[in-house]
Short mmCIF file of C-alpha atoms in Angstrom, two decimals:
data_model
loop_
_atom_site.label_atom_id
_atom_site.label_comp_id
_atom_site.label_asym_id
_atom_site.label_seq_id
_atom_site.Cartn_x
_atom_site.Cartn_y
_atom_site.Cartn_z
CA UNK A 1 -29.78 -10.04 56.10
CA UNK A 2 -28.16 -8.43 53.07
CA UNK A 3 -30.26 -10.54 50.67
CA UNK A 4 -33.49 -9.37 52.31
CA UNK A 5 -32.59 -5.71 51.78
CA UNK A 6 -30.76 -5.96 48.45
CA UNK A 7 -33.45 -7.74 46.44
CA UNK A 8 -36.28 -5.23 47.02
CA UNK A 9 -33.86 -2.33 46.59
CA UNK A 10 -32.66 -3.73 43.25
CA UNK A 11 -36.20 -4.21 41.93
CA UNK A 12 -37.22 -0.74 43.14
CA UNK A 13 -34.34 0.87 41.23
CA UNK A 14 -35.15 -1.14 38.07
CA UNK A 15 -38.85 -0.22 38.36
CA UNK A 16 -38.08 3.50 38.74
CA UNK A 17 -35.77 3.32 35.72
CA UNK A 18 -38.54 1.76 33.60
CA UNK A 19 -41.03 4.40 34.75
CA UNK A 20 -38.52 7.18 33.98
CA UNK A 21 -37.80 5.82 30.49
CA UNK A 22 -41.52 5.46 29.74
CA UNK A 23 -42.21 9.03 30.94
CA UNK A 24 -39.33 10.42 28.87
CA UNK A 25 -40.55 8.58 25.76
CA UNK A 26 -44.08 9.97 26.18
CA UNK A 27 -43.09 13.57 26.82
CA UNK A 28 -39.98 14.10 24.68
CA UNK A 29 -39.15 11.12 22.46
CA UNK A 30 -36.79 12.96 20.07
CA UNK A 31 -34.51 14.24 22.80
CA UNK A 32 -34.57 10.81 24.47
CA UNK A 33 -33.35 9.04 21.32
CA UNK A 34 -30.72 11.71 20.72
CA UNK A 35 -29.46 11.33 24.27
CA UNK A 36 -29.41 7.52 23.95
CA UNK A 37 -27.41 7.67 20.69
CA UNK A 38 -24.90 10.06 22.24
CA UNK A 39 -24.57 7.80 25.30
CA UNK A 40 -24.06 4.71 23.14
CA UNK A 41 -21.49 6.55 21.00
CA UNK A 42 -19.51 7.66 24.04
CA UNK A 43 -19.61 4.13 25.46
CA UNK A 44 -18.32 2.67 22.17
CA UNK A 45 -15.45 5.18 22.08
CA UNK A 46 -14.46 4.49 25.70
CA UNK A 47 -14.64 0.71 25.24
CA UNK A 48 -12.58 0.95 22.02
CA UNK A 49 -9.89 3.00 23.75
CA UNK A 50 -9.74 0.58 26.68
CA UNK A 51 -9.59 -2.41 24.32
CA UNK A 52 -6.72 -0.82 22.39
CA UNK A 53 -4.81 -0.04 25.59
CA UNK A 54 -5.35 -3.54 26.97
CA UNK A 55 -4.25 -5.19 23.72
CA UNK A 56 -1.23 -3.00 23.24
CA UNK A 57 0.25 -2.88 26.71
CA UNK A 58 -1.18 -5.63 28.90
CA UNK A 59 -1.68 -8.67 26.68
CA UNK A 60 1.59 -8.33 24.74
CA UNK A 61 3.89 -8.57 27.77
CA UNK A 62 4.43 -12.31 27.38
CA UNK A 63 7.71 -13.35 25.77
CA UNK A 64 6.08 -16.48 24.40
CA UNK A 65 3.57 -14.39 22.46
CA UNK A 66 6.37 -12.22 21.08
CA UNK A 67 8.27 -15.30 19.93
CA UNK A 68 5.11 -16.77 18.42
CA UNK A 69 4.32 -13.61 16.46
CA UNK A 70 7.90 -13.41 15.24
CA UNK A 71 7.70 -17.02 14.04
CA UNK A 72 4.40 -16.36 12.27
CA UNK A 73 5.84 -13.27 10.58
CA UNK A 74 8.91 -15.21 9.41
CA UNK A 75 6.72 -18.05 8.17
CA UNK A 76 4.56 -15.65 6.17
CA UNK A 77 7.63 -14.02 4.67
CA UNK A 78 9.11 -17.38 3.70
CA UNK A 79 6.02 -19.16 2.40
CA UNK A 80 3.63 -16.35 1.59
CA UNK A 81 -0.05 -16.38 2.35
CA UNK A 82 -1.88 -19.69 2.50
CA UNK A 83 -4.24 -20.66 -0.28
CA UNK A 84 -7.91 -20.20 0.38
CA UNK A 85 -9.95 -23.27 1.24
CA UNK A 86 -12.15 -22.82 -1.83
CA UNK A 87 -9.16 -23.45 -4.11
CA UNK A 88 -8.14 -26.53 -2.14
CA UNK A 89 -11.62 -28.02 -2.24
CA UNK A 90 -12.06 -27.80 -6.00
CA UNK A 91 -11.75 -31.21 -7.60
CA UNK A 92 -11.05 -32.27 -11.14
CA UNK A 93 -13.62 -34.36 -12.95
CA UNK A 94 -12.76 -38.04 -12.71
CA UNK A 95 -12.30 -40.29 -15.69
CA UNK A 96 -12.46 -44.04 -15.66
CA UNK A 97 -9.19 -45.85 -16.39
CA UNK A 98 -8.40 -49.50 -16.35
CA UNK A 99 -6.39 -50.86 -13.44
CA UNK A 100 -3.21 -51.65 -15.36
CA UNK A 101 -2.80 -48.11 -16.66
CA UNK A 102 -3.30 -46.71 -13.16
CA UNK A 103 -0.58 -48.98 -11.75
CA UNK A 104 1.84 -48.10 -14.52
CA UNK A 105 1.20 -44.39 -13.96
CA UNK A 106 2.02 -44.74 -10.28
CA UNK A 107 5.28 -46.50 -11.04
CA UNK A 108 6.41 -44.00 -13.66
CA UNK A 109 5.61 -40.86 -11.73
CA UNK A 110 8.20 -39.61 -9.28
CA UNK A 111 6.98 -38.83 -5.84
CA UNK A 112 6.73 -35.11 -5.26
CA UNK A 113 9.23 -33.74 -2.81
CA UNK A 114 7.94 -32.85 0.58
CA UNK A 115 7.94 -29.14 1.34
CA UNK A 116 9.95 -28.16 4.40
CA UNK A 117 7.90 -27.48 7.49
CA UNK A 118 6.81 -23.88 7.92
CA UNK A 119 6.77 -24.15 11.70
CA UNK A 120 9.49 -22.73 13.86
CA UNK A 121 10.55 -24.10 17.24
CA UNK A 122 10.09 -21.62 20.04
CA UNK A 123 12.45 -22.19 22.93
CA UNK A 124 10.80 -23.06 26.18
CA UNK A 125 11.28 -25.04 29.34
CA UNK A 126 12.00 -28.37 27.69
CA UNK A 127 14.43 -29.75 30.26
CA UNK A 128 12.22 -29.25 33.29
CA UNK A 129 10.57 -32.50 34.30
CA UNK A 130 7.52 -32.73 36.52
CA UNK A 131 7.95 -34.08 40.00
CA UNK A 132 5.29 -36.77 39.92
CA UNK A 133 5.60 -37.54 43.62
CA UNK A 134 4.43 -34.07 44.64
CA UNK A 135 1.26 -34.25 42.56
#
């Protein structure tokens, strides 16, 4: 029953809106565009305020997210910013060497030391095991 009434009502409202917009454009286009820009500006301001409030107070309540951000901040302080991908992707021109010189170079060079990991362990529920029988 609701579908039979709602569909024609919806299309009637949309049709009247289109007729109203067309009439407003024909009679007073300048005021229409001014009103639309003001409406869009107000909507952007309201959405920005709501987004800021949601980000600041609702999404940051999780302790895990606080611990994660603290770990990221400490990692950045310790290791600095990461290099850009364009620097990593640059390659040196290759030269042809015979096989014996390549092997001798590998033996003489010391292996570079591995950098310590920049990740930090965030405490969680490690000791809780799933009850497989209840699944």
